[in-house]
Coordinates of C-alpha atoms and ligand atoms in Angstrom, one line a residue:
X295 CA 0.0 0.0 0.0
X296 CA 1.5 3.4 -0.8
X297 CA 1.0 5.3 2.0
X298 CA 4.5 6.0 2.7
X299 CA 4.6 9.7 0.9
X300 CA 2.6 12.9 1.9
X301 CA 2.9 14.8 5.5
X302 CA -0.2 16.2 6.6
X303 CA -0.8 19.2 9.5
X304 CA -3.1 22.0 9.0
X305 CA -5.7 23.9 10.1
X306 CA -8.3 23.7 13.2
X307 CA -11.6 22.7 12.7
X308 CA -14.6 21.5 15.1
X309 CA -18.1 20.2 13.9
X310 CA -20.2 19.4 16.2
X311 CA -20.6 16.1 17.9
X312 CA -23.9 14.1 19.1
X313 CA -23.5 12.1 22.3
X314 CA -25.5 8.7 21.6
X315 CA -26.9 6.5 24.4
X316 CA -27.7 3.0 24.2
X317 CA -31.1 1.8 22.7
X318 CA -33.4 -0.6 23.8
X319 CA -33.7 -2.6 19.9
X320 CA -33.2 -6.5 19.7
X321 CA -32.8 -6.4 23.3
X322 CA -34.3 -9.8 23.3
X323 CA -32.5 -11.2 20.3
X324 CA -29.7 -10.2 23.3
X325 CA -30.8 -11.5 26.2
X326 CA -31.8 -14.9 24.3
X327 CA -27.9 -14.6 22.8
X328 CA -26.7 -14.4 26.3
X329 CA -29.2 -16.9 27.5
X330 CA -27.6 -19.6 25.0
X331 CA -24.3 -18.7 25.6
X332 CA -24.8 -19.4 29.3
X333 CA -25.7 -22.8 28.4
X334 CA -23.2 -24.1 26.7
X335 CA -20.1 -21.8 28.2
X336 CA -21.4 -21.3 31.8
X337 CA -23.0 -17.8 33.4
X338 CA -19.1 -17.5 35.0
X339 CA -17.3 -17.2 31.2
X340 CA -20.1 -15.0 29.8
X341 CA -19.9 -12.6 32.5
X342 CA -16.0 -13.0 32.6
X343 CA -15.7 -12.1 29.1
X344 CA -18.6 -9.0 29.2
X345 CA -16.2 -7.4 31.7
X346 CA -12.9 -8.3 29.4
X347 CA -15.2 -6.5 26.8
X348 CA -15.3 -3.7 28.9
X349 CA -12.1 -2.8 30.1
X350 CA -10.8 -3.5 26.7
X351 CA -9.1 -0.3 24.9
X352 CA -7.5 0.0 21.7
X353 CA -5.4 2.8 20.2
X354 CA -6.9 4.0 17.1
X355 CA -4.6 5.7 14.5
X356 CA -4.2 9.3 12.6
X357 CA -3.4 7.9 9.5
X358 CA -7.1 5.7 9.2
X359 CA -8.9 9.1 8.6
X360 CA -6.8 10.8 6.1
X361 CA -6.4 10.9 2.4
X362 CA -4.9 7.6 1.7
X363 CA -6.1 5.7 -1.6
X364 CA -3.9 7.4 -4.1
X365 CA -1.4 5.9 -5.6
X366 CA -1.6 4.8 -9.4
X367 CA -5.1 3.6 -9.9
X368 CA -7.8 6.1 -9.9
X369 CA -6.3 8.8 -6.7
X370 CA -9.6 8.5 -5.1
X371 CA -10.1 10.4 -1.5
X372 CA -13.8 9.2 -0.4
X373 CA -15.8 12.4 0.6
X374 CA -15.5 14.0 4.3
X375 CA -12.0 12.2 4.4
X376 CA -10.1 14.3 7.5
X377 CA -7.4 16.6 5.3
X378 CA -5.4 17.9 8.8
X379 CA -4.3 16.1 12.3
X380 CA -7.3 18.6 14.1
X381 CA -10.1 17.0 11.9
X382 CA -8.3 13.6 12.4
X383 CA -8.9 14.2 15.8
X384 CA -12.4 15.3 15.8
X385 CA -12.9 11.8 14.4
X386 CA -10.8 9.5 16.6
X387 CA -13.3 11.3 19.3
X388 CA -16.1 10.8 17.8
X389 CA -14.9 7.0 17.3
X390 CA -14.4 6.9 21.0
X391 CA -17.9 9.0 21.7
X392 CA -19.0 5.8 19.4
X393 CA -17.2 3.0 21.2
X394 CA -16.4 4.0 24.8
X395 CA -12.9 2.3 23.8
X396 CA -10.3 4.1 21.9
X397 CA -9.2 6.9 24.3
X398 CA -6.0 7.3 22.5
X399 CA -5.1 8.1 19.1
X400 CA -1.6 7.2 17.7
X401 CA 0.5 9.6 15.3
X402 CA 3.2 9.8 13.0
X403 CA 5.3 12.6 13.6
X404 CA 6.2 13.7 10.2
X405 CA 2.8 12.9 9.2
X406 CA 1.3 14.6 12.1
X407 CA 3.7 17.0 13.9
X408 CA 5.2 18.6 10.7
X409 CA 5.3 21.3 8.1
X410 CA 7.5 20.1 5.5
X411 CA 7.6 16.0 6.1
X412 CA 11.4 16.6 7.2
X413 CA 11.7 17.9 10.4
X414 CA 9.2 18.0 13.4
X415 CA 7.9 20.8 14.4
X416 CA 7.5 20.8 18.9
X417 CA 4.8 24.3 18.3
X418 CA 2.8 22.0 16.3
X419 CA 2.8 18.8 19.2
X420 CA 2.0 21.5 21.5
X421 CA -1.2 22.8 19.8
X422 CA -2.2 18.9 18.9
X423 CA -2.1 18.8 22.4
X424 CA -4.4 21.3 23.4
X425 CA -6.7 20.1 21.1
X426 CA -6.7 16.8 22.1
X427 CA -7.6 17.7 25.6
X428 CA -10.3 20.1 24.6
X429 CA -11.9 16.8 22.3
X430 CA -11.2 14.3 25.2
X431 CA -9.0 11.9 23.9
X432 CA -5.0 11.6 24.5
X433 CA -2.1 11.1 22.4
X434 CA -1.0 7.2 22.5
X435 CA 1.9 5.8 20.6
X436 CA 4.3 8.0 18.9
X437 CA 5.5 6.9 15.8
X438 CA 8.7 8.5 14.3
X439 CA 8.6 9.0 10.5
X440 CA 11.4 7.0 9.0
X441 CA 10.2 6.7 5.6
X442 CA 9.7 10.2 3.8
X443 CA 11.7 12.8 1.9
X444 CA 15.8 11.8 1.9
X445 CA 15.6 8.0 3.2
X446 CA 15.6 6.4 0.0
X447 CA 19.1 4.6 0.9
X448 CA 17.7 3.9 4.3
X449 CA 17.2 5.6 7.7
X450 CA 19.0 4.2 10.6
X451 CA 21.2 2.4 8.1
X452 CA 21.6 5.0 5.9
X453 CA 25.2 5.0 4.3
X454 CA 25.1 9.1 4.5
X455 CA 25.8 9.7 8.8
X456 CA 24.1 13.2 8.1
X457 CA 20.7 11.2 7.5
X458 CA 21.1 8.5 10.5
X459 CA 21.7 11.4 12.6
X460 CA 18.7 13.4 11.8
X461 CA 16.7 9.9 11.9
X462 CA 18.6 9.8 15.2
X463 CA 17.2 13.1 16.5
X464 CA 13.6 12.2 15.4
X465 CA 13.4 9.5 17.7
X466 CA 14.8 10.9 20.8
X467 CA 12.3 14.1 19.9
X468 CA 9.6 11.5 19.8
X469 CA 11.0 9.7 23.2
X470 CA 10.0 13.1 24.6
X471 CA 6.9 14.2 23.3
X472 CA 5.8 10.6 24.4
X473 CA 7.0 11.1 27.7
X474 CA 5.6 14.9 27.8
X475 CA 2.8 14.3 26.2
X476 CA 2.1 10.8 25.1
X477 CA 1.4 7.3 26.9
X478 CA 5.1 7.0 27.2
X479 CA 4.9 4.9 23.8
X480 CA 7.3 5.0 21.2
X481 CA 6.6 2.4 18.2
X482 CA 9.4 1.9 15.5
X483 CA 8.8 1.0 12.0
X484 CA 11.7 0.9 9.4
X485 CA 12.1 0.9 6.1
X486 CA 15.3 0.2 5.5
X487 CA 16.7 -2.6 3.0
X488 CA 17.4 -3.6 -0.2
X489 CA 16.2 -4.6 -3.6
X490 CA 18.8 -7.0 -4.8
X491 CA 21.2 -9.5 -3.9
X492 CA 24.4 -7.4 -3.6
X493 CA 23.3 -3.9 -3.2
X494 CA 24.0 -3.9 0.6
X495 CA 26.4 -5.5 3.4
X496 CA 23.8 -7.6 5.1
X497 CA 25.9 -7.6 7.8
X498 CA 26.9 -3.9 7.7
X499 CA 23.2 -3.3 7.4
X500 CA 22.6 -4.9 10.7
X501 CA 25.3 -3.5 12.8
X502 CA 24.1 0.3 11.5
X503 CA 20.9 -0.4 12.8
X504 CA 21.9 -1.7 16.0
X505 CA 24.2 1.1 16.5
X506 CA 21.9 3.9 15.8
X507 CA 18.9 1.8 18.1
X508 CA 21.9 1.8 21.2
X509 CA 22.8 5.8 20.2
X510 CA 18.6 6.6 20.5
X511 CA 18.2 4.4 23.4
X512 CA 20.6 5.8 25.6
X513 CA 19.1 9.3 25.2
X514 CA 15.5 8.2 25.5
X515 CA 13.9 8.1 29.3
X516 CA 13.4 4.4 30.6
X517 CA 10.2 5.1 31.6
X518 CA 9.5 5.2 27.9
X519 CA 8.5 1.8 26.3
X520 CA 9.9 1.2 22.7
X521 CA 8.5 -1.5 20.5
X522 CA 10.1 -2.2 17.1
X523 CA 8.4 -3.9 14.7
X524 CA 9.7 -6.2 12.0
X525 CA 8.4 -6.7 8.4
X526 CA 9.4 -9.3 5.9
X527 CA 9.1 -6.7 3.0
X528 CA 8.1 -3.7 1.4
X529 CA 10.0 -1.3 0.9
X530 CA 12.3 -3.4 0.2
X531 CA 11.9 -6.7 -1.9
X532 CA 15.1 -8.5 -1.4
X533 CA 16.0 -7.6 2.4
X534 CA 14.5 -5.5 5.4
X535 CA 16.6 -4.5 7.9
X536 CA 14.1 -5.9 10.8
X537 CA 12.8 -8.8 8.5
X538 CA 10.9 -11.0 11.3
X539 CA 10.3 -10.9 15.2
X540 CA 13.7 -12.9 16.2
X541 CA 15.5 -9.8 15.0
X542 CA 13.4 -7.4 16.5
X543 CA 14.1 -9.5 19.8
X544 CA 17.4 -9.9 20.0
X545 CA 17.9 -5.9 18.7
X546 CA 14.7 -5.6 21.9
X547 CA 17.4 -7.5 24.3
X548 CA 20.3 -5.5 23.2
X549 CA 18.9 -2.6 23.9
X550 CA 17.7 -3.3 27.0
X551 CA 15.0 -2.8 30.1
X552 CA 11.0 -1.4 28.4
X553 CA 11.8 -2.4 24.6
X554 CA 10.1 -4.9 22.8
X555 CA 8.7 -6.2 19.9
X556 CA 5.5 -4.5 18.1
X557 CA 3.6 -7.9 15.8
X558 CA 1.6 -6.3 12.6
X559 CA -0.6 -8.9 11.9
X560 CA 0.5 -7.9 7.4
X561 CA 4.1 -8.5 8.2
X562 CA 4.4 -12.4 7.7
X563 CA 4.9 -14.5 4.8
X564 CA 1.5 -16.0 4.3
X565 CA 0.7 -19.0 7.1
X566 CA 2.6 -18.1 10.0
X567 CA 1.6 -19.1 12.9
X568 CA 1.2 -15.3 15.1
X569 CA 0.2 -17.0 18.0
X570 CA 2.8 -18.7 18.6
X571 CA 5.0 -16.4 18.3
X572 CA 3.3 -14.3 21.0
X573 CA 3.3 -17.4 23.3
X574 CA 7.2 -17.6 22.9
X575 CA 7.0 -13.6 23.8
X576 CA 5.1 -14.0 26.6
X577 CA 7.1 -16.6 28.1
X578 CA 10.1 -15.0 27.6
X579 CA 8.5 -12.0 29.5
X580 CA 9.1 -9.7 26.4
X581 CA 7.2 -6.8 26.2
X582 CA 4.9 -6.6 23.1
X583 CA 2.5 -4.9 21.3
X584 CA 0.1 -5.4 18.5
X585 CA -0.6 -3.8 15.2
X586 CA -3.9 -5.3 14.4
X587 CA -5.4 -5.2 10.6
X588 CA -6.4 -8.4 8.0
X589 CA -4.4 -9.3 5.5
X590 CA -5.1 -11.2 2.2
X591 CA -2.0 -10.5 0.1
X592 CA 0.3 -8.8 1.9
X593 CA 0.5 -5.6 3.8
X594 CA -2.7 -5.1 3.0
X595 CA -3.7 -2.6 6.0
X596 CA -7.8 -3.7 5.9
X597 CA -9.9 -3.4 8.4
X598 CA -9.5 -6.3 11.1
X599 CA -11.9 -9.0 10.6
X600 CA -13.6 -11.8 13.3
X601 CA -10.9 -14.6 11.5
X602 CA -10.1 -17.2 14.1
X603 CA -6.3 -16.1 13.5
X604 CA -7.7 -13.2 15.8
X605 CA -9.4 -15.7 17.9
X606 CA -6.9 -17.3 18.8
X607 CA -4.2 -14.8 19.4
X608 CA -6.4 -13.5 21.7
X609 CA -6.7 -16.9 23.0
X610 CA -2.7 -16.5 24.0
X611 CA -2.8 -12.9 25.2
X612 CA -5.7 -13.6 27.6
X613 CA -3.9 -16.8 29.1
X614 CA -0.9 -14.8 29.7
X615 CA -2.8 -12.2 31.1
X616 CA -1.2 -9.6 29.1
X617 CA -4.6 -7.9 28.2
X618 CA -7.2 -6.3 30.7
X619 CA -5.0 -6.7 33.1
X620 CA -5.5 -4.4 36.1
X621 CA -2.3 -3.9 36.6
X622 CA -1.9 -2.0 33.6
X623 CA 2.0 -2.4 33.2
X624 CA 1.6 -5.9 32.6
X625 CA -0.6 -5.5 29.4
X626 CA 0.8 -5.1 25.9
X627 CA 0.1 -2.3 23.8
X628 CA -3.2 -2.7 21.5
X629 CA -3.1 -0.9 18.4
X630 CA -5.2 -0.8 14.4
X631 CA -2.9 -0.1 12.1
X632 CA -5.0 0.5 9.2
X633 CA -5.3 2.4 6.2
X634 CA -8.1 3.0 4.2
X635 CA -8.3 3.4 0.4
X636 CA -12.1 3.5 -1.0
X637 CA -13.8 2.4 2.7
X638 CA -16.0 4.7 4.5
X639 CA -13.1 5.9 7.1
X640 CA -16.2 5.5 9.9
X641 CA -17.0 2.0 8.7
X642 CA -13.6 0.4 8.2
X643 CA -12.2 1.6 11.9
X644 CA -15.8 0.8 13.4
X645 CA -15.3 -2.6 11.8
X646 CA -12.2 -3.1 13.5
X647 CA -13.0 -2.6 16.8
X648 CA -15.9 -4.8 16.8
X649 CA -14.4 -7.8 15.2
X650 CA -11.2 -7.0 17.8
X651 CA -14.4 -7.5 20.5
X652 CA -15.7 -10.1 18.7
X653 CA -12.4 -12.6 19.3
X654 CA -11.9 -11.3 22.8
X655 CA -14.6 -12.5 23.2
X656 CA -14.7 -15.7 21.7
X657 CA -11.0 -16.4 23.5
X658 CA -12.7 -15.4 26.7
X659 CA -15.3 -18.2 26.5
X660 CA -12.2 -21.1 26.2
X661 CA -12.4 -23.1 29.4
X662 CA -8.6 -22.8 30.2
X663 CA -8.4 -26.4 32.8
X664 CA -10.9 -28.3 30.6
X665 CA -8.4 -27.7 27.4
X666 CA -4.9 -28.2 29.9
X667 CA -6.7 -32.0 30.8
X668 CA -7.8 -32.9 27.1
X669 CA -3.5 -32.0 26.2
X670 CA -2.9 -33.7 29.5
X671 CA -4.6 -36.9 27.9
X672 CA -3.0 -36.6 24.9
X673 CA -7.0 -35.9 23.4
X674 CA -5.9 -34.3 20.0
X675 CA -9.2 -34.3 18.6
X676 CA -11.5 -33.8 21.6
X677 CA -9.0 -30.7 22.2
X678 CA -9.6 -29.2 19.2
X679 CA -13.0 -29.7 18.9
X680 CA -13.4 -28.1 22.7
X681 CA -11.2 -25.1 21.4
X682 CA -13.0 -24.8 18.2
X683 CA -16.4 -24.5 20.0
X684 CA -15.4 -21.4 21.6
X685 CA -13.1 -19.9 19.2
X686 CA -14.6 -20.6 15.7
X687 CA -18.5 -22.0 16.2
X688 CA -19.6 -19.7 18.3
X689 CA -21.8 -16.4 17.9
X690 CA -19.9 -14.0 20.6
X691 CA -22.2 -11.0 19.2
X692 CA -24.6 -11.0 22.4
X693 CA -21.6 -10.5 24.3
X694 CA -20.3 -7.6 22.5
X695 CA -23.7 -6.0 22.3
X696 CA -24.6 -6.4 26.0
X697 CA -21.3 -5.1 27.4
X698 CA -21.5 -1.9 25.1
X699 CA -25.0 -1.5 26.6
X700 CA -24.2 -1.6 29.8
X701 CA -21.9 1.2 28.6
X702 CA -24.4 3.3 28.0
X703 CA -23.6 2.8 24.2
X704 CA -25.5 2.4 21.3
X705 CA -24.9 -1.4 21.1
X706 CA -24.0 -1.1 17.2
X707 CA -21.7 1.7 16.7
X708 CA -21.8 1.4 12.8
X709 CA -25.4 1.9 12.8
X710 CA -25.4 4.5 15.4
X711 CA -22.5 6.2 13.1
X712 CA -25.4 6.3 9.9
X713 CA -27.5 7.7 12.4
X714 CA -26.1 10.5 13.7
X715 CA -25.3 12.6 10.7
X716 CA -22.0 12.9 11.4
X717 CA -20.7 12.0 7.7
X718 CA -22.9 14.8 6.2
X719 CA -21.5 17.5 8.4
X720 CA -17.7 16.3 7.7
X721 CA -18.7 16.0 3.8
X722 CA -20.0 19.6 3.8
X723 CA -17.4 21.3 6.5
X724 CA -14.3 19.3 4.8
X725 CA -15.4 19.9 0.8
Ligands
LIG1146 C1 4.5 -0.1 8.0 O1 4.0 -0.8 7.0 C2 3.6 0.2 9.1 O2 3.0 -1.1 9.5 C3 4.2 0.8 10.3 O3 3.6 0.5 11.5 C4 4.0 2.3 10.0 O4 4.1 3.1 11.2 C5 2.5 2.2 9.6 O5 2.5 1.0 8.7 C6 2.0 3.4 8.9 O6 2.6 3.5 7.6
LIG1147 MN1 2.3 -1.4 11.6

C-alpha cells in the first residue's frame, strides 16, 4: 500500500458532535444470545468475558482518517475524508464517543507534527495537544517518521551519517513528546533494506541499525517503552533491515529494560503461525505490542476481521494475562494499524474494533483447565474440537452488544455512526 509519501498538518476545525446513548432494539434477540451462551459456556465465562469487553481499549490511528487511496489507480479520496491532524482528531473522538474504547489516538510525527515531512515541528505537538484535551481523547503511541523525503538509501542504516543522525534526533524528539505528552509509547517501523542480492552489506546493514537503536536508546527516558516492529518486505523486496520478530528480539534484548517487539498482523509471509509467536514472547516475558489489521496479500492494511487467527491470538494474550490486566503495566500495547483506500473511514475503523471485540470475546469463552486435561490426555481431537467450539463456532455478538449497553452505548456503533449525521456534516465542512 503506498501510504508511505505525503505529510499532513493544517488547520483547526470542530463540527459538532452528538452524544449517543444505548437503545433498547433486539434487546431480546440479546438476552436470548446471552441466554444460549450461558448454556453451553457457563454464566461464570459470559460474565468473565462481558467485563474483558469492557475494560478492553484500543489505540486508534491518525493515519485511518486521512487521504490515503492514491497511488496509481484512480487517486480516489472518499468524501468528508479528515485533510489535517485537528479533523483527524475530531474523528478518533467521535470514534471513542461511538465506542467507549479508543481513548487514544496514535500519530506519525512527520505525518502529524510537521510542516514540511522533514523535520518535526515541537509548536505544532504542543497545539495537537491542546486540542486533544479540549476533544477528550489523549495522544498514544508516537510513531517516528522513518520513511519520507531523503531516506531512499535507508534511515537508521543510511550510508550518509548526516541522514542516520537526523533519523537519530527524530526519535529521541519523539522519546520526549511521548514522555511529555504521550502514553510513554514510542513504536518503531523501518524501512530500510534492499532490492537486490548485492546492493548492501547484510551484515553492515545490521550492525548500523543496532548502533543507531543503542545511540537513540541511551538518550530516550526508561520510563518510555519502545517497541520495534519487523516486516518481511516492502520497501524493500530482497532484504529488510528488521525482516521477522527474532531480530526485533534480539535488537529488543540488546537494547535493554521497556523495549520490545510490536507484531503487525500484514508482516508475515503468508501461514505463519502469530500465535505462537506471541506465546514464545510472553514466556520469555518480552514486552509486546500489536498492530492489528487483516491481511489477504500482503500488507494489506484492511480493516481487522472476526478470523479465528484473531481468535486465537487473543486466546494466548488472555492466558498470559497480558490484556485487561489491572495492573496496567503488565498489558501489551493494543493498536489498528490501518489504512483505508475507497472504505468509508467510519465503517472500516468501526469494523475493526468490533471484530477486535468479537475474538476477545470468543477467546474469553475457552475453558482454560478443561483444554490443559484434554492436552494432558494426549486428546488431539476432543481438544480441538473443545477449542474450536469457543473460538470458531460460536456467535460472541450478544456478548459484545450487552457489554457496550451496559456502557451506556449504542450497542451497534456502525449503525449508530449512519445515524447521527455525522458523515454529512464532515462532507460539507471538509469539501
Ligand atoms: C509499515 O507498513 C507500518 O505497519 C508501520 O507500522 C507504520 O508506522 C505504519 O505502517 C504506517 O505507515
Ligand atoms: Mn504497523
Amino acid at each position: 500500500m503506498n501510504r508511505h509519501l505525503k505529510t499532513e498538518s493544517g488547520l483547526q476545525s470542530t463540527p459538532s458532535f452528538f452524544i449517543l446513548k444505548g437503545v433498547s432494539m433486539n434487546e431480546k434477540w440479546i438476552e436470548n444470545g446471552i441466554r444460549q451462551l450461558e448454556e453451553e459456556f457457563g454464566k461464570e465465562k459470559v460474565n468473565k468475558a462481558i467485563e474483558y469487553l469492557k475494560n478492553f481499549e484500543v489505540e486508534i490511528p491518525s493515519w485511518v482518517f486521512g487521504n490515503f487511496g492514491g497511488g496509481r489507480f484512480g487517486n480516489y479520496t472518499p468524501p468528508g475524508a479528515a485533510r489535517n491532524i485537528y479533523e483527524k482528531i475530531d474523528d478518533a473522538s467521535f470514534v471513542h464517543k461511538l465506542t467507549g474504547c479508543t481513548p487514544r489516538i496514535a500519530t506519525h510525527v512527520l505525518w502529524d507534527f510537521s510542516k514540511d515531512g522533514i523535520e518535526p515541528d515541537y509548536k505544532i505537538v504542543e497545539k495537537v495537544y491542546q486540542y486533544c484535551k479540549e476533544k477528550r481523547i489523549s495522544l498514544g503511541a508516537i510513531n517516528p517518521t522513518y520513511f519520507l523525503t531523503g531516506s531512499y538509501r535507508g534511515s537508521f542504516t543510511s550510508p550518509i551519517k548526516e541522514i542516520r543522525k537526523r533519523y537519530i534526533e527524530q526519535t529521541i524528539f519523539g522519546g520526549q513528546i511521548a514522555k511529555k505528552f504521550g502514553n510513554n509509547l514510542l513504536t518503531l517501523w523501518f524501512p530500510d533494506g534492499s532490492l537486490y542480492p548485492g546492493q548492501i552489506d547484510l551484515k553492515e546493514n545490521y550492525e548500523n541499525m543496532k548502533e543507531s537503536l543503542i545511540e537513540s536508546y541511551k538518550k530516550i527516558s526508561k520510563d518510555v517503552r519502545i517497541l520495534i516492529e519487523y516486516k518481511l518486505f516492502e520497501p524493500g523486496t530482497y532484504s529488510t533491515t528488521i525482516p521477522d520478530w527474532g531480530t526485533s528480539y534480539i535488537l529488543s534484548k540488546s537494547l535493554g529494560e521497556n523495549v520490545g517487539v510490536l507484531i503487525d498482523i500484514g508482516h508475515h509471509p503468508h501461514g505463519i503461525n502469530i500465535e505462537q509467536i506471541v506465546a514464545i514472547l510472553i514466556s520469555e516475558n518480552m514486552p509486546g505490542g500489536f498492530h492489528f489489521n487483516t491481511r489477504y496479500a500482503a500488507d494489506d492494511d484492511h480493516s481487522v476481521e472476526p478470523n479465528l487467527q484473531m481468535a486465537r491470538i487473543f486466546y494466548e494474550l488472555v492466558k498470559g494475562d497480558v490484556i485487561c490486566n489491572k495492573d496496567k503495566k503488565k498489558n501489551w500495547a493494543y493498536m489498528i494499524d490501518q489504512a483505508c483506500g475507497r472504505e468509508n473511514r467510519f465503517h472500516a475503523i468501526l469494523h475493526s474494533i468490533n471484530s477486535l471485540q468479537i475474538s476477545l470475546a470468543r477467546s474469553v469463552l475457552v475453558d482454560i483447565e478443561k483444554i490443559k486435561k484434554l492436552q494432558r490426555e494426549d486428546e488431539i481431537i476432543l481438544a480441538n474440537r473443545f477449542f474450536n467450539n469457543a473460538i470458531s463456532l460460536c456467535d460472541t455478538r450478544p456478548i459484545v452488544y450487552k457489554a457496550l449497553l451496559e456502557k451506556g452505548l449504542h450497542y451497534d456503533p456502525i449503525k449508530a455512526y449512519i445515524e447521527s449525521g455525522y458523515q454529512k456534516i464532515i462532507e460539507e465542512k471538509r469539501k
